[in-house]
N, C-alpha and C. Protein backbone atom coordinates (compact mmCIF):
# COMPACT_ATOMS: atom_id res chain seq x y z
N MET A 1 0.78 -1.19 0.21
CA MET A 1 0.29 -0.01 0.12
C MET A 1 1.01 1.74 -0.28
N SER A 2 0.80 1.67 -0.95
CA SER A 2 1.90 3.20 -0.83
C SER A 2 0.32 5.05 -0.14
N LEU A 3 1.40 5.12 0.47
CA LEU A 3 0.60 6.47 0.72
C LEU A 3 0.98 7.80 0.35
N GLU A 4 0.46 8.58 0.47
CA GLU A 4 0.54 9.78 -0.13
C GLU A 4 0.06 11.00 0.47
N ILE A 5 1.21 11.51 1.52
CA ILE A 5 0.98 12.84 1.47
C ILE A 5 1.36 14.74 1.34
N GLU A 6 0.32 14.40 1.66
CA GLU A 6 0.57 15.95 0.00
C GLU A 6 -0.63 17.17 1.39
N ARG A 7 0.31 18.90 0.85
CA ARG A 7 -0.52 19.25 1.58
C ARG A 7 -0.25 20.57 -0.17
N LYS A 8 -1.55 21.43 -0.35
CA LYS A 8 -2.28 22.19 -0.89
C LYS A 8 -2.00 23.48 -0.80
N PHE A 9 -2.21 24.05 -1.73
CA PHE A 9 -1.71 26.47 -0.93
C PHE A 9 -2.46 27.03 -2.17
N LEU A 10 -3.09 28.36 -2.20
CA LEU A 10 -3.58 28.18 -3.73
C LEU A 10 -1.87 29.40 -3.53
N VAL A 11 -2.16 30.37 -4.62
CA VAL A 11 -0.47 30.95 -5.32
C VAL A 11 -1.29 32.57 -5.39
N LYS A 12 -0.06 33.54 -4.67
CA LYS A 12 -1.02 34.89 -4.48
C LYS A 12 -0.38 35.64 -6.08
N ASN A 13 1.11 34.59 -6.71
CA ASN A 13 1.37 35.78 -7.81
C ASN A 13 2.29 34.48 -8.38
N ASP A 14 2.61 35.02 -9.96
CA ASP A 14 2.60 33.56 -10.96
C ASP A 14 4.21 34.15 -10.65
N ASN A 15 5.20 34.66 -9.88
CA ASN A 15 5.85 34.44 -9.54
C ASN A 15 6.93 33.23 -9.59
N TYR A 16 6.17 32.17 -9.39
CA TYR A 16 7.02 30.62 -9.23
C TYR A 16 6.98 29.77 -10.95
N LYS A 17 6.49 30.63 -11.68
CA LYS A 17 7.03 30.28 -13.99
C LYS A 17 8.81 30.78 -13.65
N ASN A 18 9.57 31.98 -13.27
CA ASN A 18 10.84 32.07 -12.95
C ASN A 18 10.96 31.22 -12.82
N GLU A 19 10.77 30.04 -11.55
CA GLU A 19 11.27 29.46 -10.98
C GLU A 19 10.47 28.39 -10.81
N SER A 20 10.74 27.88 -12.40
CA SER A 20 9.67 26.17 -12.79
C SER A 20 11.30 25.56 -13.63
N PHE A 21 11.60 25.31 -13.25
CA PHE A 21 12.37 23.61 -14.73
C PHE A 21 12.27 22.96 -14.86
N HIS A 22 10.94 23.05 -15.37
CA HIS A 22 10.06 22.45 -15.98
C HIS A 22 8.69 22.25 -16.12
N LYS A 23 7.80 22.33 -17.47
CA LYS A 23 6.12 22.17 -16.92
C LYS A 23 6.03 21.21 -17.90
N THR A 24 4.68 20.24 -18.06
CA THR A 24 3.46 19.84 -19.12
C THR A 24 2.38 19.82 -18.36
N TYR A 25 1.65 20.02 -19.10
CA TYR A 25 0.63 19.73 -19.82
C TYR A 25 -0.08 18.44 -19.11
N ILE A 26 -1.35 18.46 -18.53
CA ILE A 26 -2.49 17.22 -18.07
C ILE A 26 -3.58 17.57 -18.91
N LYS A 27 -4.14 15.95 -19.13
CA LYS A 27 -5.15 15.82 -19.36
C LYS A 27 -6.16 15.03 -18.48
N GLN A 28 -6.92 14.95 -17.37
CA GLN A 28 -7.28 13.65 -16.33
C GLN A 28 -9.03 14.11 -17.36
N GLY A 29 -9.29 12.81 -16.83
CA GLY A 29 -11.07 12.87 -16.21
C GLY A 29 -11.07 11.55 -15.04
N TYR A 30 -11.87 11.29 -14.17
CA TYR A 30 -12.13 10.91 -12.95
C TYR A 30 -13.36 9.68 -13.97
N LEU A 31 -13.46 9.06 -13.38
CA LEU A 31 -14.23 6.70 -13.37
C LEU A 31 -14.42 7.05 -12.51
N ASN A 32 -14.45 7.86 -11.60
CA ASN A 32 -15.05 7.08 -10.45
C ASN A 32 -14.90 8.75 -9.22
N SER A 33 -15.48 9.40 -8.71
CA SER A 33 -15.10 10.32 -7.61
C SER A 33 -16.88 9.97 -6.47
N ASP A 34 -16.71 9.32 -5.56
CA ASP A 34 -17.40 9.13 -5.39
C ASP A 34 -16.36 10.20 -3.57
N GLU A 35 -16.53 9.74 -2.30
CA GLU A 35 -15.97 10.80 -1.09
C GLU A 35 -15.44 8.60 -0.71
N HIS A 36 -16.01 8.53 -0.86
CA HIS A 36 -14.27 7.09 -0.39
C HIS A 36 -13.32 6.58 -1.36
N ARG A 37 -13.54 7.14 -2.65
CA ARG A 37 -12.51 6.68 -3.57
C ARG A 37 -12.13 7.99 -4.72
N VAL A 38 -11.77 8.08 -5.37
CA VAL A 38 -11.04 8.42 -6.72
C VAL A 38 -10.57 7.93 -7.24
N VAL A 39 -10.69 7.23 -8.71
CA VAL A 39 -10.22 7.18 -9.85
C VAL A 39 -9.71 8.18 -11.41
N ARG A 40 -8.92 7.79 -11.01
CA ARG A 40 -8.44 8.86 -11.80
C ARG A 40 -7.83 8.72 -13.10
N VAL A 41 -8.29 9.03 -14.95
CA VAL A 41 -7.13 9.13 -15.82
C VAL A 41 -6.92 10.27 -16.08
N ARG A 42 -5.36 10.01 -16.43
CA ARG A 42 -4.10 10.97 -17.06
C ARG A 42 -3.40 10.96 -17.74
N ILE A 43 -3.60 11.96 -19.16
CA ILE A 43 -1.97 11.87 -19.97
C ILE A 43 -1.77 13.47 -19.24
N THR A 44 -0.63 13.19 -19.53
CA THR A 44 0.90 13.60 -19.49
C THR A 44 1.76 13.75 -20.86
N ASP A 45 1.81 14.99 -21.27
CA ASP A 45 2.35 15.04 -22.91
C ASP A 45 2.50 13.03 -23.30
N LYS A 46 3.79 12.82 -23.45
CA LYS A 46 3.33 11.19 -24.39
C LYS A 46 2.81 10.90 -23.35
N ASN A 47 2.56 10.54 -21.84
CA ASN A 47 2.37 9.10 -20.49
C ASN A 47 0.94 8.92 -21.01
N GLY A 48 0.57 7.54 -20.74
CA GLY A 48 -0.83 7.89 -19.57
C GLY A 48 -1.18 7.47 -18.08
N PHE A 49 -1.54 7.51 -17.92
CA PHE A 49 -2.71 7.05 -15.79
C PHE A 49 -3.19 6.40 -15.57
N ILE A 50 -3.30 5.44 -14.93
CA ILE A 50 -4.86 5.29 -14.31
C ILE A 50 -4.58 5.58 -12.77
N THR A 51 -4.94 6.67 -11.68
CA THR A 51 -5.00 5.71 -10.65
C THR A 51 -5.64 6.39 -8.93
N ILE A 52 -6.00 5.49 -8.40
CA ILE A 52 -6.94 4.69 -7.52
C ILE A 52 -6.55 5.65 -5.99
N LYS A 53 -7.11 6.77 -6.26
CA LYS A 53 -7.02 7.51 -4.33
C LYS A 53 -8.09 7.71 -3.43
N GLY A 54 -7.63 6.49 -2.20
CA GLY A 54 -8.06 6.39 -2.19
C GLY A 54 -8.77 7.20 -0.52
N LYS A 55 -9.31 7.41 0.77
CA LYS A 55 -10.05 9.13 1.22
C LYS A 55 -8.95 9.44 1.84
N SER A 56 -8.99 11.27 2.33
CA SER A 56 -7.87 11.39 3.10
C SER A 56 -8.69 11.37 4.74
N ASN A 57 -7.21 11.85 5.19
CA ASN A 57 -7.44 11.59 6.67
C ASN A 57 -7.92 12.66 6.94
N ALA A 58 -8.13 13.04 8.23
CA ALA A 58 -9.48 14.32 9.52
C ALA A 58 -8.06 15.58 8.95
N ALA A 59 -7.18 15.42 8.63
CA ALA A 59 -6.02 16.20 8.62
C ALA A 59 -6.27 17.26 6.69
N GLY A 60 -6.60 16.25 5.97
CA GLY A 60 -6.28 16.29 4.14
C GLY A 60 -5.40 16.39 3.52
N THR A 61 -4.78 14.94 4.91
CA THR A 61 -2.86 15.02 4.66
C THR A 61 -2.41 13.57 3.34
N THR A 62 -3.02 12.39 4.61
CA THR A 62 -2.48 11.80 3.72
C THR A 62 -3.73 10.57 3.02
N ARG A 63 -3.90 10.80 1.91
CA ARG A 63 -4.44 8.54 1.03
C ARG A 63 -4.20 8.14 0.75
N PHE A 64 -4.60 7.23 1.08
CA PHE A 64 -4.10 5.52 -0.32
C PHE A 64 -3.57 6.42 -1.07
N GLU A 65 -2.66 5.59 -2.24
CA GLU A 65 -2.64 6.16 -3.90
C GLU A 65 -1.95 4.87 -4.77
N TRP A 66 -2.89 4.05 -5.75
CA TRP A 66 -2.18 3.51 -6.67
C TRP A 66 -1.99 4.18 -7.94
N GLU A 67 -1.33 4.05 -8.27
CA GLU A 67 -1.28 4.25 -10.17
C GLU A 67 0.13 3.39 -10.63
N LYS A 68 -0.67 3.45 -12.01
CA LYS A 68 -0.56 2.10 -13.11
C LYS A 68 -0.46 3.81 -14.50
N SER A 69 1.25 3.17 -15.40
CA SER A 69 1.33 3.47 -16.43
C SER A 69 0.54 3.04 -17.44
N ILE A 70 0.40 3.26 -18.26
CA ILE A 70 -1.52 2.40 -19.07
C ILE A 70 -0.65 3.72 -20.16
N THR A 71 -1.51 2.70 -21.66
CA THR A 71 -0.55 3.73 -22.92
C THR A 71 -1.69 5.22 -23.21
N PRO A 72 -1.21 6.08 -23.92
CA PRO A 72 -1.81 6.80 -24.19
C PRO A 72 -3.22 6.93 -24.96
N ILE A 73 -3.04 5.48 -25.88
CA ILE A 73 -4.51 5.01 -26.63
C ILE A 73 -5.06 4.59 -25.62
N GLU A 74 -5.17 3.80 -24.32
CA GLU A 74 -6.10 3.63 -22.77
C GLU A 74 -6.83 4.43 -22.74
N ALA A 75 -5.90 5.24 -22.61
CA ALA A 75 -5.87 6.69 -22.09
C ALA A 75 -7.08 7.31 -22.37
N ASN A 76 -6.59 7.61 -23.53
CA ASN A 76 -7.84 8.15 -24.35
C ASN A 76 -9.78 7.71 -25.13
N GLN A 77 -9.55 6.30 -24.50
CA GLN A 77 -10.25 5.54 -24.03
C GLN A 77 -11.55 5.99 -22.93
N LEU A 78 -10.48 5.22 -21.91
CA LEU A 78 -11.24 5.57 -20.21
C LEU A 78 -11.40 6.81 -20.53
N LEU A 79 -10.58 7.84 -20.82
CA LEU A 79 -11.09 9.35 -20.97
C LEU A 79 -12.51 9.52 -21.48
N LEU A 80 -13.20 8.25 -22.49
CA LEU A 80 -14.13 8.47 -23.45
C LEU A 80 -16.46 8.30 -21.69
N LEU A 81 -14.93 7.51 -21.08
CA LEU A 81 -15.86 6.62 -19.84
C LEU A 81 -15.47 7.77 -19.00
N SER A 82 -15.25 8.52 -19.11
CA SER A 82 -15.02 10.33 -17.43
C SER A 82 -16.56 9.93 -16.86
N GLU A 83 -16.52 11.15 -16.10
CA GLU A 83 -17.37 11.89 -15.50
C GLU A 83 -16.79 13.28 -16.07
N PRO A 84 -18.35 14.59 -16.31
CA PRO A 84 -18.07 15.46 -17.04
C PRO A 84 -17.62 16.34 -15.72
N THR A 85 -16.52 17.10 -15.76
CA THR A 85 -16.14 17.78 -16.66
C THR A 85 -14.51 16.92 -17.25
N LEU A 86 -13.82 16.79 -18.20
CA LEU A 86 -12.66 16.84 -18.37
C LEU A 86 -11.41 17.83 -17.93
N ILE A 87 -10.58 17.78 -16.72
CA ILE A 87 -8.88 18.52 -16.22
C ILE A 87 -8.61 18.65 -16.76
N GLU A 88 -8.40 20.38 -17.31
CA GLU A 88 -7.05 20.47 -18.34
C GLU A 88 -5.74 21.50 -17.71
N LYS A 89 -5.04 21.07 -17.47
CA LYS A 89 -4.12 22.09 -16.68
C LYS A 89 -2.50 22.65 -17.25
N THR A 90 -0.86 22.63 -16.85
CA THR A 90 -0.28 23.14 -17.22
C THR A 90 0.14 23.16 -15.55
N ARG A 91 1.08 22.13 -15.68
CA ARG A 91 1.73 21.96 -14.04
C ARG A 91 3.18 22.27 -14.66
N TYR A 92 3.54 23.29 -13.33
CA TYR A 92 4.88 23.60 -13.05
C TYR A 92 6.00 22.84 -12.23
N TYR A 93 6.65 22.82 -12.68
CA TYR A 93 7.71 21.95 -11.73
C TYR A 93 8.50 22.92 -10.88
N ILE A 94 8.68 23.40 -9.50
CA ILE A 94 9.97 24.10 -8.50
C ILE A 94 10.39 23.97 -7.78
N LYS A 95 11.44 23.60 -7.58
CA LYS A 95 12.26 23.19 -6.90
C LYS A 95 12.43 24.08 -5.71
N LYS A 96 12.71 23.48 -3.97
CA LYS A 96 12.38 24.93 -2.92
C LYS A 96 13.03 23.33 -2.14
N GLY A 97 14.51 24.03 -1.62
CA GLY A 97 14.88 23.15 -0.93
C GLY A 97 15.41 21.81 -1.15
N GLN A 98 14.86 20.55 -0.10
CA GLN A 98 15.06 19.20 -0.03
C GLN A 98 12.90 18.84 -1.16
N HIS A 99 13.29 19.66 -2.03
CA HIS A 99 10.79 18.92 -2.46
C HIS A 99 10.88 19.51 -3.69
N VAL A 100 9.86 18.92 -4.04
CA VAL A 100 9.44 19.68 -5.46
C VAL A 100 8.31 20.22 -5.41
N TYR A 101 7.61 21.71 -5.66
CA TYR A 101 6.67 22.76 -5.65
C TYR A 101 5.88 21.88 -7.18
N GLU A 102 4.91 21.62 -6.80
CA GLU A 102 4.15 21.17 -8.61
C GLU A 102 3.04 22.14 -8.26
N VAL A 103 2.35 23.14 -9.53
CA VAL A 103 1.23 23.86 -9.73
C VAL A 103 0.95 23.88 -10.38
N ASP A 104 -0.75 23.50 -10.70
CA ASP A 104 -0.92 23.39 -10.96
C ASP A 104 -2.00 25.15 -12.16
N GLU A 105 -2.15 25.73 -13.39
CA GLU A 105 -2.45 26.21 -13.43
C GLU A 105 -3.81 25.46 -15.24
N PHE A 106 -5.08 25.93 -13.37
CA PHE A 106 -6.19 25.05 -14.88
C PHE A 106 -6.34 25.52 -15.89
N LEU A 107 -6.61 24.91 -17.17
CA LEU A 107 -7.47 25.73 -18.28
C LEU A 107 -8.10 25.56 -17.77
N GLY A 108 -9.67 26.20 -19.35
CA GLY A 108 -10.81 25.68 -18.96
C GLY A 108 -12.13 25.89 -19.35
N GLU A 109 -12.73 24.91 -18.23
CA GLU A 109 -13.49 25.78 -17.48
C GLU A 109 -13.20 26.30 -15.67
N ASN A 110 -11.93 26.36 -15.36
CA ASN A 110 -11.03 25.70 -14.69
C ASN A 110 -9.73 26.98 -14.56
N LEU A 111 -9.72 27.94 -15.62
CA LEU A 111 -8.82 28.94 -16.00
C LEU A 111 -8.76 29.87 -14.88
N GLY A 112 -8.40 30.56 -14.45
CA GLY A 112 -8.22 31.44 -13.51
C GLY A 112 -7.26 30.77 -12.25
N LEU A 113 -7.25 29.47 -11.92
CA LEU A 113 -7.30 28.83 -10.54
C LEU A 113 -6.23 27.67 -10.49
N ALA A 114 -5.17 28.65 -9.46
CA ALA A 114 -3.81 28.07 -9.40
C ALA A 114 -3.12 27.30 -8.51
N ILE A 115 -2.82 25.88 -8.64
CA ILE A 115 -3.28 25.66 -6.57
C ILE A 115 -1.53 24.93 -6.88
N ALA A 116 -0.83 24.88 -5.66
CA ALA A 116 0.06 24.32 -5.40
C ALA A 116 0.40 23.45 -4.90
N GLU A 117 1.45 22.81 -5.03
CA GLU A 117 1.36 21.31 -3.81
C GLU A 117 2.00 21.14 -4.07
N ILE A 118 2.54 20.39 -3.02
CA ILE A 118 4.44 20.13 -1.56
C ILE A 118 3.83 18.02 -1.52
N GLU A 119 4.39 17.55 -1.51
CA GLU A 119 5.01 16.37 -1.51
C GLU A 119 5.94 16.37 -0.50
N LEU A 120 5.57 15.15 0.84
CA LEU A 120 6.24 15.48 1.90
C LEU A 120 7.10 13.83 2.41
N ASN A 121 8.12 13.83 3.26
CA ASN A 121 7.50 12.04 4.20
C ASN A 121 6.48 11.83 5.43
N SER A 122 6.56 13.46 5.64
CA SER A 122 5.71 13.09 7.20
C SER A 122 4.53 14.07 6.59
N GLU A 123 3.67 14.08 7.79
CA GLU A 123 2.55 14.99 8.53
C GLU A 123 3.42 16.53 8.58
N ASN A 124 4.45 16.27 9.24
CA ASN A 124 5.51 17.01 10.48
C ASN A 124 7.02 17.29 9.69
N GLU A 125 6.93 16.83 9.05
CA GLU A 125 8.24 17.61 8.11
C GLU A 125 7.69 18.61 7.74
N ASN A 126 8.88 19.41 7.66
CA ASN A 126 9.52 21.19 7.11
C ASN A 126 9.82 21.04 6.56
N PHE A 127 9.11 22.45 5.50
CA PHE A 127 9.59 22.13 3.10
C PHE A 127 9.47 23.44 4.20
N GLU A 128 10.92 24.92 2.95
CA GLU A 128 10.77 26.08 2.76
C GLU A 128 9.40 26.39 1.94
N LYS A 129 8.11 27.56 2.04
CA LYS A 129 8.17 28.28 1.66
C LYS A 129 7.70 29.11 0.61
N PRO A 130 7.89 29.18 -0.79
CA PRO A 130 8.32 30.33 -1.32
C PRO A 130 7.72 31.90 -0.90
N ASP A 131 7.64 32.49 -1.32
CA ASP A 131 6.75 34.38 -1.55
C ASP A 131 5.89 33.52 -2.62
N TRP A 132 5.64 33.34 -3.06
CA TRP A 132 4.60 33.02 -3.60
C TRP A 132 2.80 32.33 -3.72
N LEU A 133 4.33 31.93 -2.33
CA LEU A 133 2.68 30.86 -1.92
C LEU A 133 1.69 31.19 -0.83
N GLY A 134 0.73 31.09 -1.16
CA GLY A 134 -1.05 31.80 -0.68
C GLY A 134 -1.29 30.64 0.51
N GLU A 135 -2.56 30.87 0.47
CA GLU A 135 -3.15 30.53 1.67
C GLU A 135 -3.30 28.57 1.28
N GLU A 136 -3.47 28.05 2.65
CA GLU A 136 -2.82 26.25 2.48
C GLU A 136 -4.41 26.79 2.66
N VAL A 137 -5.23 25.15 1.36
CA VAL A 137 -6.03 24.99 1.43
C VAL A 137 -6.57 23.52 1.26
N THR A 138 -5.45 22.70 2.05
CA THR A 138 -5.42 21.05 3.22
C THR A 138 -6.29 21.23 3.51
N GLY A 139 -7.23 19.44 2.56
CA GLY A 139 -7.77 19.63 3.26
C GLY A 139 -9.76 19.62 2.80
N ASP A 140 -9.89 20.89 2.38
CA ASP A 140 -10.54 22.05 1.42
C ASP A 140 -11.29 21.13 0.14
N LEU A 141 -12.57 19.61 0.73
CA LEU A 141 -12.64 19.17 -1.04
C LEU A 141 -12.81 20.42 -1.87
N LYS A 142 -13.25 21.61 -1.17
CA LYS A 142 -13.89 22.54 -2.55
C LYS A 142 -12.53 23.03 -3.54
N TYR A 143 -11.08 22.25 -3.26
CA TYR A 143 -9.94 22.44 -4.28
C TYR A 143 -9.19 20.52 -4.79
N TYR A 144 -10.31 20.02 -4.36
CA TYR A 144 -10.32 18.61 -5.16
C TYR A 144 -10.29 18.17 -6.77
N ASN A 145 -9.69 17.76 -6.96
CA ASN A 145 -8.78 18.28 -8.58
C ASN A 145 -10.63 17.48 -9.36
N SER A 146 -10.51 16.28 -8.58
CA SER A 146 -12.16 15.83 -9.04
C SER A 146 -13.05 16.31 -7.92
N LYS A 147 -14.12 17.19 -7.34
CA LYS A 147 -14.70 18.08 -7.50
C LYS A 147 -14.17 19.04 -7.98
N ILE A 148 -13.49 20.25 -8.49
CA ILE A 148 -13.28 21.10 -9.69
C ILE A 148 -13.95 20.53 -10.85
N SER A 149 -13.97 19.01 -11.68
CA SER A 149 -13.96 18.39 -12.48
C SER A 149 -15.85 18.40 -12.07
N LYS A 150 -15.94 18.22 -11.06
CA LYS A 150 -17.69 18.31 -11.35
C LYS A 150 -18.75 19.90 -11.08
N HIS A 151 -17.91 20.70 -10.14
CA HIS A 151 -17.81 22.30 -9.93
C HIS A 151 -16.82 22.76 -10.59
N PRO A 152 -16.33 22.90 -11.73
CA PRO A 152 -15.52 24.18 -11.97
C PRO A 152 -15.61 25.96 -11.09
N PHE A 153 -13.94 26.08 -11.87
CA PHE A 153 -14.43 27.69 -11.08
C PHE A 153 -14.99 29.19 -11.88
N LYS A 154 -15.18 28.11 -12.33
CA LYS A 154 -15.38 29.88 -13.80
C LYS A 154 -16.91 29.57 -11.98
N ASN A 155 -17.76 28.92 -11.99
CA ASN A 155 -18.89 28.83 -11.74
C ASN A 155 -18.98 28.95 -10.05
N TRP A 156 -17.80 29.64 -9.67
CA TRP A 156 -18.43 29.57 -8.42
C TRP A 156 -18.19 30.68 -8.15
N SER A 157 -19.25 31.37 -6.21
CA SER A 157 -19.13 32.93 -6.76
C SER A 157 -18.43 33.84 -5.14
């Protein structure tokens, strides 16, 4: 069993772009997104993935995660079965200290939303916080990609 430990933040500005060492386009959809598990299909550049994530702990930092590579053809076929709406985003990778932040700039119906994530080895691990990092939204279900796919940012009031 693999555990994912991560924290999520909004971003104050786009200064992270100047610090990014890589970026990639991501398209993803959900085959299942109930409160106990999500099954995600993702395409990044030339790679496909299927991922299963369990329910987060009370703090929203830790949950079960299993991921397997699949072909882009398989991923595109599975995306045809996904729940509405597909998520499209550009992901920027920024190294800070011993960690790498992933900043997702959402596109399409979620244009204008940007979320930074950092994966940790433990829930209490210390990490460097860059000046572009904003409010922490770890555990706020509203900012989970599976929720954003059902309630796009453009509809938030």
